[in-house]
């Protein structure tokens, strides 16, 4: 069936999903504008000219779009066959970043590998590789997911291995995303609810112990719970972010007129770009961004459901995994910036400055576009 499906795509490729594509391009374009707005002042003082981060982000965006175009041309059956090797490669890369003089250490964290002119963050790609692998796992174990060993334990063991590697970097944000995406996929895949809840509660308990075991993490949580009491310490970044939201009001101060980006709010063009959007465009800008991500997630689940109806469970699970991944990263980043969640160090997909994040997101959405194209081609060939 896969060969027939791929042949139909090659004969006359159906058009790409316009809703998904235009939403993606809108986010990328708006991201370029906002990265420039948020970084221009900092760039002038760091390197002497305002467009430093803009040009780097534009190059990252161009590479990501080219990658998306390539991914759209690769049949999903290829990704299915390669998924175990991609996952093993991702795990190997996590080991490499921990090796002195191989991994690149920034601000005390070893999360990057240098590829000459660029650095990549392996944990970003591991998220997508995990989605691809788990989709195949769910298909292979479909009849045994109700068993604890085949439904939950095997995946939990894999996550514990990745968790140890991520803790050594350290990268708690990526670890939270990996666990959440994996168990989100297991839940929609049909594991027993009692098994699901047991492991989720155990993971939550382990998370609390990890926080209590580290003075740094404990201080971060206290700073989140009482930011204004620690406004000059652990709560500083959150207080400055909340001030950005407060200044924005209904319609914002206007593009380029943020005050918080003038060295008041750290990481204003990366992790806290959403706060700058809120300050410059107000509640209207916040709702605009939330609406775009909602469109992406809803469309991804619609593509997943269409694949399920066509009997393509692998594509269905991949689409669901991508929806959960993109949606969770957006929700967590926005929640952190608004003070709803503790600081995690996660970029806002497709908007924040960061080549690895943008490349991973475009690759994931390229997979969605490919799945939708194969579904349309299969329907046209009937």
Short mmCIF file of C-alpha atoms in Angstrom, two decimals:
data_model
loop_
_atom_site.label_atom_id
_atom_site.label_comp_id
_atom_site.label_asym_id
_atom_site.label_seq_id
_atom_site.Cartn_x
_atom_site.Cartn_y
_atom_site.Cartn_z
CA UNK A 1 0.00 0.00 0.00
CA UNK A 2 2.89 2.32 0.77
CA UNK A 3 4.36 1.85 -2.75
CA UNK A 4 1.01 2.66 -4.37
CA UNK A 5 0.65 5.71 -2.16
CA UNK A 6 4.16 6.98 -2.96
CA UNK A 7 3.70 6.38 -6.69
CA UNK A 8 0.49 8.41 -6.65
CA UNK A 9 2.30 11.31 -4.99
CA UNK A 10 5.12 11.23 -7.57
CA UNK A 11 2.77 11.14 -10.60
CA UNK A 12 0.94 14.31 -9.73
CA UNK A 13 1.75 15.79 -6.32
CA UNK A 14 -1.38 17.30 -4.77
CA UNK A 15 -1.10 20.88 -3.49
CA UNK A 16 0.28 21.41 -0.01
CA UNK A 17 -2.20 22.14 2.75
CA UNK A 18 -2.71 25.90 2.42
CA UNK A 19 -3.91 26.46 6.00
CA UNK A 20 -0.87 24.74 7.49
CA UNK A 21 1.59 26.30 5.05
CA UNK A 22 0.36 29.89 5.34
CA UNK A 23 0.15 29.68 9.13
CA UNK A 24 3.72 28.38 9.25
CA UNK A 25 5.00 31.15 6.96
CA UNK A 26 3.12 33.79 8.94
CA UNK A 27 4.77 32.65 12.17
CA UNK A 28 8.22 32.59 10.54
CA UNK A 29 7.77 36.06 9.03
CA UNK A 30 6.39 37.56 12.23
CA UNK A 31 9.22 35.89 14.12
CA UNK A 32 11.84 37.63 11.96
CA UNK A 33 10.21 41.00 12.59
CA UNK A 34 10.00 40.43 16.34
CA UNK A 35 13.52 39.01 16.68
CA UNK A 36 14.85 42.18 15.04
CA UNK A 37 12.70 44.39 17.23
CA UNK A 38 13.73 42.57 20.42
CA UNK A 39 17.44 42.21 19.60
CA UNK A 40 18.43 45.41 17.76
CA UNK A 41 19.37 47.38 20.89
CA UNK A 42 21.35 44.48 22.36
CA UNK A 43 23.08 43.79 19.03
CA UNK A 44 24.27 47.39 18.71
CA UNK A 45 25.91 47.24 22.13
CA UNK A 46 27.36 43.73 21.64
CA UNK A 47 28.66 43.79 18.06
CA UNK A 48 28.13 47.35 16.83
CA UNK A 49 25.24 46.94 14.39
CA UNK A 50 21.54 46.32 14.91
CA UNK A 51 20.90 43.58 12.33
CA UNK A 52 23.34 40.99 13.73
CA UNK A 53 20.68 38.69 15.20
CA UNK A 54 18.25 39.41 12.36
CA UNK A 55 20.68 38.18 9.70
CA UNK A 56 21.54 35.07 11.70
CA UNK A 57 17.85 34.37 12.21
CA UNK A 58 17.12 34.97 8.52
CA UNK A 59 19.80 32.43 7.55
CA UNK A 60 18.40 29.92 10.06
CA UNK A 61 14.91 30.49 8.68
CA UNK A 62 16.06 30.05 5.07
CA UNK A 63 17.82 26.77 5.96
CA UNK A 64 14.70 25.61 7.80
CA UNK A 65 12.44 26.37 4.83
CA UNK A 66 14.78 24.52 2.45
CA UNK A 67 14.76 21.57 4.85
CA UNK A 68 10.96 21.64 4.92
CA UNK A 69 10.86 21.50 1.11
CA UNK A 70 13.18 18.48 1.16
CA UNK A 71 11.19 16.74 3.90
CA UNK A 72 7.95 17.14 1.95
CA UNK A 73 9.52 15.08 -0.85
CA UNK A 74 10.53 12.16 1.41
CA UNK A 75 7.90 9.39 1.78
CA UNK A 76 6.77 8.70 5.33
CA UNK A 77 7.77 5.05 4.91
CA UNK A 78 11.40 6.20 4.77
CA UNK A 79 11.05 8.04 8.08
CA UNK A 80 9.44 4.94 9.57
CA UNK A 81 12.35 2.73 8.52
CA UNK A 82 14.95 5.25 9.68
CA UNK A 83 13.33 6.17 13.02
CA UNK A 84 15.26 3.67 15.22
CA UNK A 85 18.58 4.84 13.73
CA UNK A 86 17.62 8.51 14.09
CA UNK A 87 16.76 7.93 17.74
CA UNK A 88 20.07 6.15 18.39
CA UNK A 89 21.90 8.97 16.61
CA UNK A 90 20.10 11.53 18.78
CA UNK A 91 21.08 9.67 21.95
CA UNK A 92 24.69 9.44 20.76
CA UNK A 93 24.71 13.20 20.14
CA UNK A 94 23.52 13.76 23.73
CA UNK A 95 26.56 11.80 24.90
CA UNK A 96 28.88 13.82 22.65
CA UNK A 97 27.81 17.17 24.10
CA UNK A 98 28.99 15.98 27.52
CA UNK A 99 32.54 15.25 26.30
CA UNK A 100 34.98 18.10 27.09
CA UNK A 101 36.23 19.98 24.00
CA UNK A 102 33.50 18.30 21.91
CA UNK A 103 30.34 19.76 23.42
CA UNK A 104 29.95 23.54 23.50
CA UNK A 105 29.24 24.95 26.96
CA UNK A 106 27.21 28.17 27.23
CA UNK A 107 26.13 29.75 30.54
CA UNK A 108 27.16 26.63 32.43
CA UNK A 109 25.18 24.20 30.25
CA UNK A 110 26.67 21.76 27.73
CA UNK A 111 23.82 21.51 25.20
CA UNK A 112 25.43 22.22 21.83
CA UNK A 113 27.67 20.60 19.23
CA UNK A 114 29.77 22.78 16.96
CA UNK A 115 29.55 22.16 13.21
CA UNK A 116 32.05 24.80 12.20
CA UNK A 117 30.09 27.97 11.54
CA UNK A 118 26.98 26.86 13.44
CA UNK A 119 26.09 25.16 16.71
CA UNK A 120 23.27 22.62 16.92
CA UNK A 121 21.31 21.51 19.96
CA UNK A 122 20.81 17.72 19.74
CA UNK A 123 18.01 17.68 22.32
CA UNK A 124 15.82 19.67 19.90
CA UNK A 125 16.09 17.00 17.21
CA UNK A 126 15.76 14.18 19.72
CA UNK A 127 12.21 15.39 20.42
CA UNK A 128 11.20 14.79 16.81
CA UNK A 129 13.16 11.53 16.54
CA UNK A 130 11.28 10.29 19.61
CA UNK A 131 7.95 11.11 17.93
CA UNK A 132 8.97 9.17 14.81
CA UNK A 133 10.14 6.18 16.84
CA UNK A 134 7.13 6.09 19.17
CA UNK A 135 4.74 6.23 16.21
CA UNK A 136 6.29 3.01 14.90
CA UNK A 137 6.35 1.51 18.39
CA UNK A 138 2.62 2.16 18.83
CA UNK A 139 1.84 0.51 15.50
CA UNK A 140 4.01 -2.55 16.25
CA UNK A 141 2.62 -3.01 19.77
CA UNK A 142 -0.97 -2.01 18.98
CA UNK A 143 -2.40 -5.30 20.26
CA UNK A 144 -0.31 -5.31 23.45
CA UNK A 145 -0.53 -1.71 24.63
CA UNK A 146 -2.86 -2.74 27.45
CA UNK A 147 0.03 -4.70 28.99
CA UNK A 148 2.18 -2.71 31.41
CA UNK A 149 5.50 -3.94 30.00
CA UNK A 150 4.72 -3.28 26.34
CA UNK A 151 2.47 -0.29 26.88
CA UNK A 152 4.37 1.82 29.41
CA UNK A 153 7.49 0.26 30.92
CA UNK A 154 9.58 0.01 27.74
CA UNK A 155 8.98 3.66 26.86
CA UNK A 156 9.54 4.80 30.45
CA UNK A 157 12.90 3.00 30.50
CA UNK A 158 13.95 4.76 27.30
CA UNK A 159 12.89 8.10 28.77
CA UNK A 160 14.89 7.48 31.94
CA UNK A 161 18.03 6.94 29.86
CA UNK A 162 17.47 10.18 27.96
CA UNK A 163 16.55 11.88 31.23
CA UNK A 164 19.91 11.06 32.80
CA UNK A 165 21.75 12.48 29.78
CA UNK A 166 19.66 15.65 29.80
CA UNK A 167 20.15 16.14 33.54
CA UNK A 168 23.90 16.01 33.01
CA UNK A 169 23.76 18.90 30.52
CA UNK A 170 21.55 20.14 32.33
CA UNK A 171 18.37 20.67 30.26
CA UNK A 172 15.25 20.20 32.37
CA UNK A 173 13.07 21.93 29.79
CA UNK A 174 13.77 19.37 27.07
CA UNK A 175 13.34 16.54 29.56
CA UNK A 176 9.88 17.79 30.51
CA UNK A 177 8.93 18.05 26.83
CA UNK A 178 10.18 14.53 26.03
CA UNK A 179 8.22 12.95 28.87
CA UNK A 180 5.08 14.95 28.10
CA UNK A 181 5.17 14.19 24.36
CA UNK A 182 5.87 10.50 24.93
CA UNK A 183 3.05 10.01 27.40
CA UNK A 184 0.72 12.16 25.34
CA UNK A 185 1.32 9.82 22.40
CA UNK A 186 0.90 6.74 24.60
CA UNK A 187 -2.38 8.12 25.90
CA UNK A 188 -3.87 8.77 22.44
CA UNK A 189 -2.37 5.44 21.31
CA UNK A 190 -4.58 3.55 23.76
CA UNK A 191 -2.55 2.48 26.81
CA UNK A 192 -4.55 1.55 29.90
CA UNK A 193 -5.58 4.60 31.90
CA UNK A 194 -4.53 3.03 35.21
CA UNK A 195 -1.02 2.34 33.88
CA UNK A 196 -0.84 5.83 32.40
CA UNK A 197 -1.85 7.54 35.65
CA UNK A 198 0.51 5.40 37.74
CA UNK A 199 3.55 6.37 35.69
CA UNK A 200 2.52 10.03 35.37
CA UNK A 201 2.15 10.31 39.16
CA UNK A 202 5.48 8.54 39.65
CA UNK A 203 7.16 10.90 37.18
CA UNK A 204 5.62 13.90 38.95
CA UNK A 205 6.96 12.63 42.26
CA UNK A 206 10.41 12.12 40.74
CA UNK A 207 10.25 15.67 39.39
CA UNK A 208 9.56 17.04 42.86
CA UNK A 209 12.52 15.07 44.26
CA UNK A 210 14.79 16.42 41.52
CA UNK A 211 13.76 19.96 42.42
CA UNK A 212 14.38 19.41 46.13
CA UNK A 213 17.73 17.74 45.41
CA UNK A 214 19.11 20.84 43.68
CA UNK A 215 19.47 24.19 45.40
CA UNK A 216 19.47 25.88 42.00
CA UNK A 217 16.17 24.30 40.92
CA UNK A 218 14.62 24.93 44.33
CA UNK A 219 15.54 28.62 44.12
CA UNK A 220 14.06 28.79 40.61
CA UNK A 221 10.75 27.40 41.87
CA UNK A 222 10.71 29.77 44.86
CA UNK A 223 11.46 32.65 42.51
CA UNK A 224 8.50 31.54 40.38
CA UNK A 225 6.13 31.30 43.36
CA UNK A 226 7.25 34.60 44.93
CA UNK A 227 8.80 36.64 42.11
CA UNK A 228 8.28 40.09 43.62
CA UNK A 229 9.78 39.01 46.93
CA UNK A 230 12.90 38.08 44.95
CA UNK A 231 12.69 40.79 42.33
CA UNK A 232 16.45 41.37 42.41
CA UNK A 233 17.34 37.68 42.51
CA UNK A 234 15.66 34.52 41.23
CA UNK A 235 12.43 36.36 40.43
CA UNK A 236 14.05 39.15 38.39
CA UNK A 237 13.41 37.72 34.93
CA UNK A 238 9.79 36.87 35.67
CA UNK A 239 9.11 40.30 37.19
CA UNK A 240 10.52 42.01 34.09
CA UNK A 241 8.44 39.73 31.86
CA UNK A 242 5.26 40.54 33.79
CA UNK A 243 6.07 44.24 33.50
CA UNK A 244 6.24 43.80 29.72
CA UNK A 245 2.74 42.30 29.73
CA UNK A 246 1.50 45.10 31.96
CA UNK A 247 2.93 47.81 29.72
CA UNK A 248 1.32 46.29 26.64
CA UNK A 249 -2.31 46.81 27.65
CA UNK A 250 -4.90 46.12 24.98
CA UNK A 251 -2.99 47.06 21.81
CA UNK A 252 0.61 47.55 22.91
CA UNK A 253 3.14 50.36 22.78
CA UNK A 254 3.82 49.80 19.09
CA UNK A 255 6.38 47.88 17.06
CA UNK A 256 9.92 48.66 18.20
CA UNK A 257 8.80 50.66 21.24
CA UNK A 258 9.38 48.06 23.96
CA UNK A 259 11.17 49.32 27.06
CA UNK A 260 11.85 45.91 28.59
CA UNK A 261 14.13 44.86 25.73
CA UNK A 262 16.56 47.65 26.66
CA UNK A 263 18.59 45.31 28.88
CA UNK A 264 15.80 45.02 31.46
CA UNK A 265 14.47 41.63 30.33
CA UNK A 266 17.19 39.01 29.70
CA UNK A 267 16.73 36.67 26.71
CA UNK A 268 14.19 39.06 25.21
CA UNK A 269 14.76 37.73 21.67
CA UNK A 270 14.85 34.05 22.69
CA UNK A 271 12.95 32.55 25.63
CA UNK A 272 11.03 35.75 26.45
CA UNK A 273 10.14 36.97 22.96
CA UNK A 274 6.46 36.40 23.74
CA UNK A 275 6.69 39.04 26.50
CA UNK A 276 8.08 41.57 24.00
CA UNK A 277 5.23 40.73 21.62
CA UNK A 278 2.81 41.41 24.48
CA UNK A 279 4.48 44.74 25.26
CA UNK A 280 4.58 45.97 21.67
CA UNK A 281 1.23 44.57 20.46
CA UNK A 282 -0.72 44.12 23.69
CA UNK A 283 -3.49 41.60 24.24
CA UNK A 284 -4.30 41.76 20.52
CA UNK A 285 -0.81 40.51 19.66
CA UNK A 286 -0.97 37.81 22.32
CA UNK A 287 -4.28 36.49 20.96
CA UNK A 288 -2.93 36.67 17.41
CA UNK A 289 0.02 34.41 18.27
CA UNK A 290 -2.11 32.02 20.33
CA UNK A 291 -4.57 31.82 17.44
CA UNK A 292 -1.83 30.90 14.96
CA UNK A 293 -0.56 28.08 17.17
CA UNK A 294 -4.11 26.88 17.75
CA UNK A 295 -4.59 26.66 13.97
CA UNK A 296 -1.38 24.60 13.63
CA UNK A 297 -2.35 22.18 16.39
CA UNK A 298 -5.96 21.75 15.27
CA UNK A 299 -4.91 21.23 11.66
CA UNK A 300 -2.32 18.64 12.75
CA UNK A 301 -4.97 16.66 14.63
CA UNK A 302 -7.28 16.90 11.60
CA UNK A 303 -4.53 15.46 9.40
CA UNK A 304 -3.98 12.72 11.99
CA UNK A 305 -7.67 11.81 11.99
CA UNK A 306 -7.75 11.72 8.18
CA UNK A 307 -4.75 9.36 8.20
CA UNK A 308 -6.49 7.15 10.76
CA UNK A 309 -9.60 6.93 8.56
CA UNK A 310 -7.38 5.86 5.65
CA UNK A 311 -5.86 3.10 7.79
CA UNK A 312 -2.40 4.71 8.00
CA UNK A 313 -1.79 4.45 11.74
CA UNK A 314 1.89 5.37 11.55
CA UNK A 315 1.15 8.71 9.86
CA UNK A 316 -1.70 9.25 12.31
CA UNK A 317 0.59 8.85 15.33
CA UNK A 318 3.31 11.02 13.79
CA UNK A 319 0.81 13.82 13.14
CA UNK A 320 -0.54 13.55 16.68
CA UNK A 321 2.99 13.58 18.07
CA UNK A 322 3.89 16.70 16.09
CA UNK A 323 0.70 18.40 17.28
CA UNK A 324 1.53 17.57 20.91
CA UNK A 325 5.18 18.62 20.50
CA UNK A 326 4.54 22.01 18.86
CA UNK A 327 1.53 22.73 21.05
CA UNK A 328 3.28 21.87 24.32
CA UNK A 329 6.39 23.89 23.52
CA UNK A 330 4.24 26.91 22.69
CA UNK A 331 2.07 26.52 25.79
CA UNK A 332 5.06 26.09 28.12
CA UNK A 333 6.95 29.05 26.66
CA UNK A 334 3.90 31.31 26.88
CA UNK A 335 3.09 30.02 30.37
CA UNK A 336 6.63 30.78 31.56
CA UNK A 337 6.53 34.30 30.13
CA UNK A 338 3.16 34.97 31.77
CA UNK A 339 4.25 33.57 35.14
CA UNK A 340 1.93 30.57 34.98
CA UNK A 341 4.80 28.03 34.82
CA UNK A 342 8.35 27.98 36.23
CA UNK A 343 11.17 29.09 33.93
CA UNK A 344 12.20 26.23 31.62
CA UNK A 345 14.52 27.75 29.01
CA UNK A 346 12.39 26.73 26.01
CA UNK A 347 12.11 28.73 22.80
CA UNK A 348 8.77 29.71 21.28
CA UNK A 349 8.56 27.51 18.15
CA UNK A 350 9.01 29.32 14.80
CA UNK A 351 9.19 32.72 16.51
CA UNK A 352 12.11 32.84 18.94
CA UNK A 353 15.72 33.27 17.84
CA UNK A 354 17.31 29.83 17.69
CA UNK A 355 18.36 27.79 14.69
CA UNK A 356 17.91 24.30 16.14
CA UNK A 357 14.40 25.01 17.38
CA UNK A 358 13.27 26.55 14.08
CA UNK A 359 14.86 23.76 12.04
CA UNK A 360 13.21 21.06 14.16
CA UNK A 361 9.81 22.77 13.98
CA UNK A 362 9.98 23.18 10.20
CA UNK A 363 11.06 19.56 9.79
CA UNK A 364 8.13 18.42 11.93
CA UNK A 365 5.66 20.55 9.98
CA UNK A 366 7.20 19.33 6.72
CA UNK A 367 6.30 15.82 7.86
CA UNK A 368 2.73 16.96 8.42
CA UNK A 369 2.57 18.45 4.93
CA UNK A 370 3.92 15.18 3.50
CA UNK A 371 1.37 13.11 5.40
CA UNK A 372 -1.45 15.32 4.14
CA UNK A 373 -0.13 15.15 0.57
CA UNK A 374 0.05 11.34 0.68
CA UNK A 375 -3.49 11.16 2.02
CA UNK A 376 -4.78 13.38 -0.81
CA UNK A 377 -2.86 11.37 -3.41
CA UNK A 378 -4.22 8.11 -2.05
CA UNK A 379 -7.77 9.48 -2.17
CA UNK A 380 -7.31 10.68 -5.75
CA UNK A 381 -6.00 7.28 -6.88
CA UNK A 382 -9.08 5.37 -5.69
#
